[in-house]
Amino acid sequence: MGTAVARLGLVVKLIGLAGVVGLLLGAILIPVFGGAGLMAKDAAGQVSPVKLDAPPLPQVSTILAADGSTLATFYYQNRTDVRFDQIAPIMRKAIVAIEDARFYQHGALDLQGTIRALVRNQAASGVVQGGSSLTQQYVKNVLFETAGTQVALAQDQLGAARTKGAKAQAQAVLKNAQDAQNNTVTPKLSRKLQELRYALWVEKHYTKDQILTKYLNIAFFGHQTYGIEAAAERYFGVHASQLTPPQAATLAGMVNNANQYDPITFPATTLRRRNIVLNRMLQLGDITAAQAKRAKSQKLRLNPKVSGGGCDGVRYAYFCTYVQDEILNNPTFGATANARRNLLETGGLTIKTTLDPVAQNAAQKAVDSHTLATSSKVTMEAMVQPGTGQITAIAITRRYGLGKHLSAIDYAADQAHGGGFGVQAGSTFKIFTLAAALQSGYQVSQSYPTPSNITVSGFSACNGQGLGSWTVHNSEKSNGGSMDMQSATWGSVNTYYAQLERDVGLCNVANMAAAFGMKAPNGSPLAQVPSFTLGSNEIDIIHEAAAYAGFAASGRYCSPIAITSITAGGAQIPVPDAKCHQALDAGVANEVTNILRGVISAGTAAGNTIPGRDAAGKTGTTENLVTALFAGYTPNLAAVLWNGDPSAPFGDPVNQYGASLAPLWVNSFQGALQGQPAPNFPALGTVPGTVPGTVPGTVPGTVPGTVPGNG
């Protein structure tokens, strides 16, 4: 009895198909007999063509170094579109052979295959299998991509919603979009008929070669890989134009079920599927018996190209994350986080960056020579180009990643670019007090007593708040005498700079630092405290390198940038500029540089000049020798180096002064600037208290370097 009922049900289903088959028959005859007449007779209009609006397919975004070399790729779908002539002929034959052998003979669908599939699918409770033409498969993929785009837009709208009503509306839009996406894979006859109407339009407006190309660019090949070009590179390390018969047969066999026929995960199953494709190609005359035999005798011979996307595993990972976060966190690239991520992962961007591989390699070699990657300590260096703000290198001894001796935090950067809580700058911050003093009219000959310890009072913040007194000491005993501005800078004398900061005004010093872009890692203003001049605030070394680059450029400060241009489909996308401005009078800035030249020739970093180049620098050491810094520059490059334990910035000391990093700076600059011009710093002008033409170390009455400070 049960069997009879089941048979009766099947008969009813088959009768129900009669009307659909009739419609399909009419549709298949349209391209043969001139569809206009037949469509006019179709009273229901159910098989009239409907325009298919294909959204732009998600494309891979690529990050490039300044020399054009590839740093990393980002994608939601790994895809690179290619033209018909960029696909190997054997690949085109293979996909047609296994998916739609009569593709070039029939219209929008293969009627015989479709009827056979419909009958089988109705008998199997509606599961759609086979029978679809390549045109129909292309349509189905487009509809799925379109629905996915609508879901992404709806998610973006929901993320931007601020009011309760706007969120409710956005949630409703998102649900509709998700339902639409689910409908693209729902096995319903109504959906198949709608796909047919789109397919009719596609067949009318594109050639067969164009349709085949579109299909091969949209097809899914597993492992987030879409399109034949990405698939050829992903599995065989070649371009689509270079595919061989066995390679083409492997990829053609995958589109039926990319997960089941995954050559990496299921090589034996994939090999059997590949040979089925080769047999079909032989049957159709696409290859000879000898070619088929030779191809089937080969193993898969995979040469997989790992292309997971993102910064994991790339050579310059910290610079990569800096660029990534610039796009993901900057409203310039989209109003919401979803919009910015969508742009990066689907926009097909070509992102040209400021990274100089020569400088990066030189910096990395230098810091690696000082600290092991497995050490609890970290040594890092950030390089910035004066006059442009371009970040040319970010080198950190601890490698990027998750796990022991690894870090996913870019310690050199601010929080907007993947950084942490920052580091104290130590005496490298005295440059801002020095600049503020000269700008305010103080003379280089300005003298103060320099005892080992001193209590200084009279500090006040920009809001007028009094800050009480401050007891400060030098790191070693002084000679108990007095010093002028130049000698105190060379010796990095804390007691001198405490008095200079008080007299110049803490507010003026803080404003000078702000004019050169200095801020807390979270973007907030630095705390105005008496110890400001000793670098007690946490900062990031990329911004400090940019500040020193401003002095190298005669007071013209440019905020640090990592991206020079972005293009998508040949069109330019605006990128943030360096917002360069004159932060300090050029003559004053050049006098600061002239004084800092003495730090490396006769001061705390004596003996660390760069042969053949004008250079200047400043040492820095935090309390109890916990961390060490060195900031140095030439007319065409500036850098800051730091050494310490980023997980315990106030704990385990490095027991080194900032001068210990000066040799690393020399080595990194010699490598980074090799073959580049060696310009001189500008000649000194007339600045109050200066003596044009003085040579560092010649100020009467001083003995440079005899009063160690906190440098």
XYZ file of C-alpha atoms in Angstrom, residues 344-605:
262
model
C 39.745 46.873 2.518
C 38.597 43.282 2.030
C 36.495 43.626 -1.137
C 37.495 46.874 -2.831
C 40.418 45.591 -4.900
C 42.611 48.372 -3.535
C 46.210 48.915 -4.527
C 47.719 50.565 -1.467
C 51.114 52.197 -2.042
C 52.940 52.698 1.233
C 55.983 54.546 2.508
C 57.904 51.447 3.611
C 61.475 51.432 2.336
C 62.637 47.790 2.398
C 66.281 48.890 2.490
C 65.703 51.071 5.558
C 63.444 48.454 7.153
C 66.018 45.702 6.745
C 68.778 47.939 8.094
C 66.699 48.876 11.151
C 65.690 45.280 11.803
C 69.279 44.096 11.553
C 70.375 46.773 14.005
C 67.795 46.051 16.700
C 68.176 42.289 16.309
C 71.885 42.675 17.030
C 71.011 44.172 20.409
C 68.153 41.994 21.682
C 67.053 38.446 20.927
C 63.522 37.899 19.671
C 62.981 35.472 22.564
C 64.036 37.966 25.241
C 61.627 39.547 27.704
C 63.138 42.850 26.615
C 62.310 44.523 23.308
C 64.402 46.822 21.169
C 62.635 48.784 18.463
C 63.280 51.559 15.976
C 60.955 53.812 13.987
C 62.246 55.806 11.017
C 60.510 58.861 9.517
C 61.497 61.021 6.552
C 61.878 64.753 7.296
C 59.718 67.083 5.233
C 57.156 64.393 4.344
C 56.295 62.503 7.534
C 56.659 59.236 5.633
C 57.329 56.253 7.906
C 60.086 54.295 6.208
C 60.636 51.551 8.796
C 59.149 49.982 11.933
C 61.534 47.387 13.375
C 60.775 45.412 16.556
C 62.797 42.500 17.880
C 59.779 40.546 19.139
C 58.142 38.867 16.156
C 54.493 39.438 15.261
C 51.887 36.841 16.230
C 50.155 35.132 19.143
C 52.062 32.903 21.522
C 55.237 32.769 23.562
C 57.867 35.340 22.557
C 55.416 36.817 20.044
C 53.299 39.949 20.118
C 50.271 41.229 18.236
C 50.872 44.713 19.681
C 52.814 47.208 17.576
C 54.795 48.682 20.478
C 56.159 51.464 18.270
C 52.705 52.783 17.334
C 49.863 54.639 18.982
C 46.643 52.858 19.902
C 44.876 53.865 16.684
C 47.472 51.817 14.802
C 47.676 48.714 16.972
C 49.910 50.051 19.720
C 49.670 49.694 23.468
C 50.020 52.111 26.372
C 53.205 53.672 25.043
C 56.643 54.244 26.555
C 58.250 57.044 28.503
C 60.478 59.258 26.388
C 63.079 60.086 29.013
C 65.463 62.951 28.270
C 64.756 62.846 24.539
C 61.881 65.179 25.521
C 64.324 67.903 26.553
C 64.385 68.950 22.906
C 61.003 70.656 23.379
C 62.187 72.640 26.399
C 65.311 73.613 24.459
C 63.229 74.738 21.478
C 60.732 76.641 23.639
C 63.568 78.430 25.444
C 65.261 79.561 22.234
C 61.918 80.565 20.737
C 61.175 82.623 23.859
C 64.445 84.532 23.515
C 66.626 82.679 25.977
C 70.271 82.655 25.010
C 72.500 79.645 24.663
C 74.684 81.214 27.321
C 71.827 81.021 29.855
C 73.408 79.580 33.005
C 71.999 77.750 36.013
C 73.626 76.018 38.978
C 73.691 72.252 38.441
C 73.913 70.447 41.776
C 73.195 66.749 42.021
C 69.770 67.453 43.506
C 67.537 70.478 43.484
C 63.988 71.371 44.487
C 62.295 73.664 41.997
C 58.950 75.387 42.474
C 56.823 77.797 40.464
C 55.428 75.424 37.813
C 51.944 75.995 36.452
C 49.852 74.359 33.716
C 48.234 76.135 30.783
C 44.975 76.400 32.751
C 46.766 78.378 35.424
C 46.824 75.579 37.967
C 49.857 75.696 40.233
C 51.771 72.440 40.389
C 53.833 72.907 43.524
C 57.490 72.051 43.854
C 59.547 69.301 42.268
C 62.695 67.654 43.557
C 64.875 66.439 40.743
C 68.309 64.819 40.647
C 70.932 63.938 38.106
C 71.706 60.305 37.476
C 75.238 60.774 38.781
C 76.927 63.375 40.955
C 77.682 66.639 39.202
C 80.655 68.916 39.650
C 78.448 71.294 41.628
C 79.124 74.244 39.329
C 77.002 76.015 36.766
C 76.369 75.201 33.124
C 75.027 76.929 30.043
C 72.292 75.619 27.742
C 74.610 73.915 25.298
C 76.727 72.063 27.844
C 73.666 71.062 29.870
C 72.118 69.609 26.727
C 75.251 67.695 25.813
C 75.407 66.306 29.336
C 71.618 65.866 29.598
C 71.619 67.570 32.997
C 68.265 67.215 34.722
C 68.735 69.928 37.353
C 69.511 72.469 34.638
C 66.467 71.554 32.561
C 64.131 71.632 35.558
C 65.026 75.279 36.119
C 64.884 76.125 32.414
C 61.434 74.561 32.085
C 60.145 76.552 35.069
C 61.420 79.851 33.682
C 60.336 79.233 30.077
C 56.972 78.054 31.357
C 55.657 74.518 31.432
C 52.737 75.609 29.251
C 55.100 76.882 26.546
C 57.076 73.634 26.664
C 53.911 71.528 26.439
C 52.633 73.634 23.539
C 55.958 73.199 21.732
C 55.681 69.406 22.066
C 52.088 69.525 20.845
C 53.122 71.636 17.846
C 55.438 68.771 16.909
C 52.613 66.236 17.138
C 53.346 64.792 20.556
C 50.347 63.285 22.325
C 49.428 60.288 24.451
C 49.070 56.920 22.695
C 45.286 57.170 23.038
C 45.323 60.528 21.249
C 44.709 62.721 24.272
C 46.955 65.679 25.227
C 50.015 64.973 27.330
C 49.817 65.562 31.080
C 51.306 68.899 32.101
C 53.491 67.980 35.057
C 56.877 69.366 36.174
C 58.639 66.200 34.999
C 57.355 66.857 31.458
C 60.827 67.881 30.298
C 62.233 64.522 31.451
C 59.751 62.593 29.332
C 57.554 61.242 32.119
C 54.568 61.065 29.758
C 53.873 57.901 27.775
C 54.254 58.437 24.026
C 54.780 56.295 20.921
C 58.130 56.377 19.180
C 56.687 56.775 15.675
C 55.258 60.172 16.587
C 58.457 61.115 18.394
C 60.493 60.152 15.324
C 58.199 62.419 13.299
C 58.807 65.221 15.801
C 62.586 64.875 15.469
C 62.111 64.786 11.695
C 60.454 68.185 12.084
C 63.661 69.605 13.566
C 65.666 67.981 10.765
C 63.386 69.848 8.327
C 64.126 73.236 9.925
C 61.010 73.226 12.083
C 58.551 72.007 9.461
C 56.574 69.228 11.137
C 54.656 66.581 9.178
C 52.467 64.061 10.967
C 53.547 60.461 10.346
C 51.930 58.771 7.347
C 52.234 55.232 5.994
C 50.130 55.475 2.809
C 50.992 57.573 -0.228
C 48.203 56.505 -2.591
C 45.278 54.128 -3.003
C 43.711 53.157 -6.302
C 40.731 50.950 -7.078
C 39.940 50.025 -10.655
C 42.286 52.752 -11.863
C 40.513 55.447 -9.832
C 42.261 57.331 -7.047
C 40.884 57.149 -3.502
C 41.786 60.125 -1.291
C 44.240 59.353 1.506
C 45.100 61.435 4.590
C 47.993 63.809 4.021
C 50.781 64.603 6.448
C 49.306 67.998 7.413
C 52.723 69.638 7.304
C 53.119 72.998 9.032
C 55.869 75.224 10.325
C 55.883 74.290 14.003
C 58.907 76.422 14.869
C 60.856 79.275 13.373
C 63.430 77.773 10.990
C 66.337 79.638 12.569
C 65.434 78.404 16.031
C 64.993 74.828 14.785
C 68.396 74.949 13.108
C 69.986 76.181 16.344
C 68.413 73.253 18.205
C 69.990 70.958 15.622
C 73.343 72.683 15.976
C 73.294 72.053 19.736
C 72.203 68.431 19.340
C 75.089 67.814 16.954
C 77.304 68.147 19.995
C 75.496 65.335 21.822
C 76.973 62.782 19.404
C 80.323 64.488 18.944
C 81.133 65.501 22.523
C 78.180 64.747 24.801
C 76.415 61.739 26.280
C 76.602 59.890 22.940
